[in-house]
CSV table of C-alpha atoms and ligand atoms in Angstrom, one decimal:
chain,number,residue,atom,x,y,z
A,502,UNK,CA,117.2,119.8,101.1
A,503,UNK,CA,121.2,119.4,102.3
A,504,UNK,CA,123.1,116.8,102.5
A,505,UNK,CA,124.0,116.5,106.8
A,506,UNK,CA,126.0,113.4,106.4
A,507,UNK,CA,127.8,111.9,103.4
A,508,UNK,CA,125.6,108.6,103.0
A,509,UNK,CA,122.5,110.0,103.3
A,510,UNK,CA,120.2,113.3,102.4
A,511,UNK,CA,117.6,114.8,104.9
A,512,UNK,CA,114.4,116.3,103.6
A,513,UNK,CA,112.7,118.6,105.6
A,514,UNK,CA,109.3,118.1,107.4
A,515,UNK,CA,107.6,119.6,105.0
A,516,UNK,CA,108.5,117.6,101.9
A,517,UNK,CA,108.7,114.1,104.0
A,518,UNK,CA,104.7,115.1,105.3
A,519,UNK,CA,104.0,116.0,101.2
A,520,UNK,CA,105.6,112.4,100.5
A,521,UNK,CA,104.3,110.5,103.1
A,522,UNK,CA,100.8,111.8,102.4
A,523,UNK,CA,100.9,111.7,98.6
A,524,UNK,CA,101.9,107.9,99.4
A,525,UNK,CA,98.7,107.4,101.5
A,526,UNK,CA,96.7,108.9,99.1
A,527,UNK,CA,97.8,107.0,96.2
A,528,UNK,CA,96.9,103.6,97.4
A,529,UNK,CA,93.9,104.7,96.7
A,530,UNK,CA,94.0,106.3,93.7
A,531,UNK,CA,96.8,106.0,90.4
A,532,UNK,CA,97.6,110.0,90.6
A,533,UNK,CA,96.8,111.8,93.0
A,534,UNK,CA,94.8,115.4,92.1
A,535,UNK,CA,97.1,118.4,93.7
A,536,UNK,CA,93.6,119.8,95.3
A,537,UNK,CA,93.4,116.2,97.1
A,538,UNK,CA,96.7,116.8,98.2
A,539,UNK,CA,96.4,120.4,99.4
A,540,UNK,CA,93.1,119.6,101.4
A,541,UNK,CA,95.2,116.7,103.0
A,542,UNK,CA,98.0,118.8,104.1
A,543,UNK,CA,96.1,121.5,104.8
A,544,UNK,CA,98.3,124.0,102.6
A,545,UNK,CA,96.9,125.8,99.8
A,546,UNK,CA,96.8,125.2,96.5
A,547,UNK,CA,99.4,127.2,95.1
A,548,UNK,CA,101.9,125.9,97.7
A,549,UNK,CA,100.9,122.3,96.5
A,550,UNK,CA,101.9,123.1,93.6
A,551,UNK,CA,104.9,124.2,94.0
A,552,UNK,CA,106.0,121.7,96.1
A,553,UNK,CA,105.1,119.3,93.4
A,554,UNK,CA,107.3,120.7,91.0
A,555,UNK,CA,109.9,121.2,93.2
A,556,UNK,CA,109.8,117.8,94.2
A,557,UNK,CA,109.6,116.7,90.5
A,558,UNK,CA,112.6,118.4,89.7
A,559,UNK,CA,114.5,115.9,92.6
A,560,UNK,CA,113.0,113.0,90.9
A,561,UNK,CA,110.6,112.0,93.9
A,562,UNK,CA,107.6,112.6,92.1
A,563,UNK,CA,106.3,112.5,88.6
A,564,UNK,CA,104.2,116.0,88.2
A,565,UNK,CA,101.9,116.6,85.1
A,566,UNK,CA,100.0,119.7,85.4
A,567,UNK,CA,96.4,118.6,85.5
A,568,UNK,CA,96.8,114.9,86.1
A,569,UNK,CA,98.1,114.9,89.3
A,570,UNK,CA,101.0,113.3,91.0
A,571,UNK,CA,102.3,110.1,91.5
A,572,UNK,CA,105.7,109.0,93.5
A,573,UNK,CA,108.7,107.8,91.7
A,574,UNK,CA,110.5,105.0,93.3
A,575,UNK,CA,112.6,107.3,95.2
A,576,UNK,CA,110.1,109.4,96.2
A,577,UNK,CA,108.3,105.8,97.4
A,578,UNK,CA,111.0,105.2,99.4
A,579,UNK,CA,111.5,108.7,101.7
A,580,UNK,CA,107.7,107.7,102.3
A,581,UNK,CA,108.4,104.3,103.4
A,582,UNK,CA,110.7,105.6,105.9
A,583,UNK,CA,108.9,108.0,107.7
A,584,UNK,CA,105.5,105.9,107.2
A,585,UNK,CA,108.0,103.1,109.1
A,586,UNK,CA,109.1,105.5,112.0
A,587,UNK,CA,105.6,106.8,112.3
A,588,UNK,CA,104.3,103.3,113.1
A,589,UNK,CA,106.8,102.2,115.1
A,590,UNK,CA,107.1,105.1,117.2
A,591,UNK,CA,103.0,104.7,117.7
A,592,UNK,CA,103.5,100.8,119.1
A,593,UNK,CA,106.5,101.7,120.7
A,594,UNK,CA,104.6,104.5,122.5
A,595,UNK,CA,101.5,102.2,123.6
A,596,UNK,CA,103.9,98.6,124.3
A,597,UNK,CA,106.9,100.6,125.8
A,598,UNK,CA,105.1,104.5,127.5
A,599,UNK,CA,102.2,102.7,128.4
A,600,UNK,CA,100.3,105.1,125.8
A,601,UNK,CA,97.0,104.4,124.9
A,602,UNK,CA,96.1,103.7,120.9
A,603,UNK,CA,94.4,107.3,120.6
A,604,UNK,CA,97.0,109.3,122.2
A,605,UNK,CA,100.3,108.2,119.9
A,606,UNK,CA,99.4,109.4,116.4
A,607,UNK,CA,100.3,113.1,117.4
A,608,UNK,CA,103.3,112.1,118.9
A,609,UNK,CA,104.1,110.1,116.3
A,610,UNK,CA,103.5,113.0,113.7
A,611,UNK,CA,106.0,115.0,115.4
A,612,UNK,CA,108.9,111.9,116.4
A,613,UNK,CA,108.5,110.5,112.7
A,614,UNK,CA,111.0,113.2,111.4
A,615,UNK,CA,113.5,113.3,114.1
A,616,UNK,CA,114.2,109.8,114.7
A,617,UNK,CA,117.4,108.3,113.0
A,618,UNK,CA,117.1,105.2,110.8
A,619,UNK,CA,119.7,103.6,113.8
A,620,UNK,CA,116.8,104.5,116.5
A,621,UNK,CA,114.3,103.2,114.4
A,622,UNK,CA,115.9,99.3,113.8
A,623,UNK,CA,116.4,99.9,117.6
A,624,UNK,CA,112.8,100.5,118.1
A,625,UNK,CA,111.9,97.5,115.4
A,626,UNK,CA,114.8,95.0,117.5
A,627,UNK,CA,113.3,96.1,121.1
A,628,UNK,CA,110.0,95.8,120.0
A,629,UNK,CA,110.4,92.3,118.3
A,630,UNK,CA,110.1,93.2,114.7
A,631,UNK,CA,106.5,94.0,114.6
A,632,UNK,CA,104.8,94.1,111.3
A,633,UNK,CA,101.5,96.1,112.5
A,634,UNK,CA,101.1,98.9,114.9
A,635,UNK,CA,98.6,99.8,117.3
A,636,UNK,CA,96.0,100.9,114.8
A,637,UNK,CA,96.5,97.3,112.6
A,638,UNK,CA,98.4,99.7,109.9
A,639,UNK,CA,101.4,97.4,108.6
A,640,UNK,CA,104.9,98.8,109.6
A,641,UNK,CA,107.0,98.8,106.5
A,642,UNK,CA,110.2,96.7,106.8
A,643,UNK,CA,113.7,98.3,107.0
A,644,UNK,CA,114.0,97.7,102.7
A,645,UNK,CA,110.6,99.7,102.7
A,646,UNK,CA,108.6,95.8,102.2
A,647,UNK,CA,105.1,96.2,103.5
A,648,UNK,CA,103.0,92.9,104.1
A,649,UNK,CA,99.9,92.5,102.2
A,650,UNK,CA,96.9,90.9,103.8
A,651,UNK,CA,93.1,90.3,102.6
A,652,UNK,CA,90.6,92.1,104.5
A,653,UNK,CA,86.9,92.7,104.5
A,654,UNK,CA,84.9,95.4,106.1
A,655,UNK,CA,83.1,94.4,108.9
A,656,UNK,CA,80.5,96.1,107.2
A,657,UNK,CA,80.7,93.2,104.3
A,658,UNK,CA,82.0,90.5,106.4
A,659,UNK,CA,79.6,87.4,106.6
A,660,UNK,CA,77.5,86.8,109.4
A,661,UNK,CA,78.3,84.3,111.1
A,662,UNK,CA,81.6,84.1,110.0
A,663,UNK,CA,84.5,84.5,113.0
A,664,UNK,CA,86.8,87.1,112.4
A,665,UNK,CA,89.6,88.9,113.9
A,666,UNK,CA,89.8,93.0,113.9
A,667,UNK,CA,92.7,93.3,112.2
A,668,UNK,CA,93.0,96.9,111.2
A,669,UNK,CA,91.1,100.3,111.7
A,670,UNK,CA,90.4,102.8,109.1
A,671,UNK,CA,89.6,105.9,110.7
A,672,UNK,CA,91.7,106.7,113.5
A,673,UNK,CA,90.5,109.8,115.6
A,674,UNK,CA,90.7,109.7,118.8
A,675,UNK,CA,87.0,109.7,119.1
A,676,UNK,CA,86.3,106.9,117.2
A,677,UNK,CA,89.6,104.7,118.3
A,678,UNK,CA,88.0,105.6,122.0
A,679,UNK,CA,84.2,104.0,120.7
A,680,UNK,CA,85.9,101.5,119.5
A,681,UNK,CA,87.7,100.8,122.3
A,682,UNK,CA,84.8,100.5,124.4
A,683,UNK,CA,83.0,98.1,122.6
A,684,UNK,CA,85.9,96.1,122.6
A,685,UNK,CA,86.7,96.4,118.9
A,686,UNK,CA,90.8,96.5,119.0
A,687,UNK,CA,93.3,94.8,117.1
A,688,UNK,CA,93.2,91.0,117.9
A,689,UNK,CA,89.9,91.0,119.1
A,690,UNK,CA,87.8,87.8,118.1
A,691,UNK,CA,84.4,89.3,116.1
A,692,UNK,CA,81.2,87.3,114.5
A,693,UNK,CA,78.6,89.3,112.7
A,694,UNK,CA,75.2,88.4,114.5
A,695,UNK,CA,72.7,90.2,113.0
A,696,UNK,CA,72.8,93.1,109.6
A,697,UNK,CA,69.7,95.5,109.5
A,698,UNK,CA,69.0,95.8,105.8
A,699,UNK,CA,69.3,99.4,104.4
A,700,UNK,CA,72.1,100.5,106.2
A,701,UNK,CA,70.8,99.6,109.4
A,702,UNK,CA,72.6,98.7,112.6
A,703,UNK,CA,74.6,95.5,113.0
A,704,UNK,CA,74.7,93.2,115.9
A,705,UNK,CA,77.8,91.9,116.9
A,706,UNK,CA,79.5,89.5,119.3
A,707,UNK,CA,82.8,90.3,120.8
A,708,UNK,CA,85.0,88.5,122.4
A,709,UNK,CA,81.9,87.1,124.3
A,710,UNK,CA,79.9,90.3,124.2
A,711,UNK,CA,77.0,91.1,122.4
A,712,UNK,CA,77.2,94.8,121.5
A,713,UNK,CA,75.5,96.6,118.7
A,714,UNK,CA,77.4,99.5,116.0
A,715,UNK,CA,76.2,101.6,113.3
A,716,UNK,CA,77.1,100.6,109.5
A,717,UNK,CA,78.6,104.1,109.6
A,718,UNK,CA,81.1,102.5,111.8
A,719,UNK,CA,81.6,98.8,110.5
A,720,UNK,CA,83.0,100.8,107.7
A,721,UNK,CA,86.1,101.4,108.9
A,722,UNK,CA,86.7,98.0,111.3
A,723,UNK,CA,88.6,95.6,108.9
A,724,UNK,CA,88.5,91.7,109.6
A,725,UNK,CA,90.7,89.3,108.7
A,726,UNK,CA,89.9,85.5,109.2
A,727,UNK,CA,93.0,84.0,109.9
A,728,UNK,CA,93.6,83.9,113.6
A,729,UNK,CA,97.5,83.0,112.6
A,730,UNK,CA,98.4,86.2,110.8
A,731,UNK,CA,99.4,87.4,114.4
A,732,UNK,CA,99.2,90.6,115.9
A,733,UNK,CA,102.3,91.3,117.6
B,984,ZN,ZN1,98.7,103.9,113.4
């Protein structure tokens, strides 16, 4: 940690990364187990640890041995930064580059440290002060404000019911590229036709296409209803 200009102090990639993904993690769960952690960083255990207490001792996260971790508010707010640049720098990749929505989290992973919080309100302005990127993830505000929406697995939405895909869970390239080609991006119009029982298939119309997915798959395709909360 050093200070490299006097209103602000610069982490390095490794303890923005622990942040950010302890962040993640925790909206998921109240503390988040050091082993979770590890696994999701891929660094080992004893390195997790120690950046946790290291960490601790700066006051960005609160580390009881055994319980896990859990961000303090300052600790939040690194996160919120580099969760902001990372989403930005994806849409700004796809709407600006001409990237497509599975090539820009790796770039992203790399930009999201290097980029100055000046670039980023660039980025934001240029872009038109997007709230979701490509992948429907909401884009944090420049005061770290993220906005909250409703949404319902296309796994448990209601047949019939028309929906929007507002945001997608699992994010490999592989998947975002099946999903692509069924036509399952962010903004697109979805009704649930048909749900095999036990897990089974579901038949879906898209856009005006019929197509057909797994229920390993609707898992991670989230649907909003209102066709308002915009995509932009
Ligand atoms: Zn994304």
């Amino acid at each position: 940690m050093s200070d490299t200009n006097s209103s602000r102090v610069v982490y390095s990639e490794a303890i923005e990364d622990f942040l950010k993904t302890a962040y993640l993690l925790q909206q998921e769960q109240e503390r988040v187990p050091t082993s979770v952690l590890s696994e999701a960083l891929g660094i080992t255990a004893p390195s997790t640890t120690e950046m946790a207490k290291k960490l601790a001792k700066a006051k960005l996260v609160l580390h009881e041995p055994y319980r896990g971790i859990r961000l303090t508010a300052a600790g939040e707010r690194v996160a919120l930064e580099i969760i902001r640049n990372h989403r930005l720098l994806e849409l700004f990749l796809v709407q600006a580059l001409g990237y497509t929505w599975d090539e820009v989290h790796e770039e992203a992973e790399r930009l999201e440290h290097s980029i100055s919080e000046r670039m980023a309100q660039r980025i934001a302005e240029y872009l038109g002060d997007p709230r979701y990127d490509p992948h429907g993830d909401p884009i944090p505000d420049s005061e770290g404000q993220i906005p909250l929406r409703d949404l319902i697995s296309l796994a448990e939405w209601p047949l019939g019911e028309p929906g929007m895909v507002a945001r997608l869970r699992d994010q490999s390239s592989d998947m975002l590229r099946y999903l692509e080609e069924k036509g399952l991006v962010v903004g697109a119009q979805v009704r649930v036709l048909n749900r095999d029982p036990f897990e089974g298939p579901l038949t879906l119309m898209v856009e005006q296409q019929e197509c057909i997915v797994g229920a390993g798959v609707a898992q991670y395709v989230f649907i909003s209803s209102s066709r308002d909360s915009k995509m932009s």
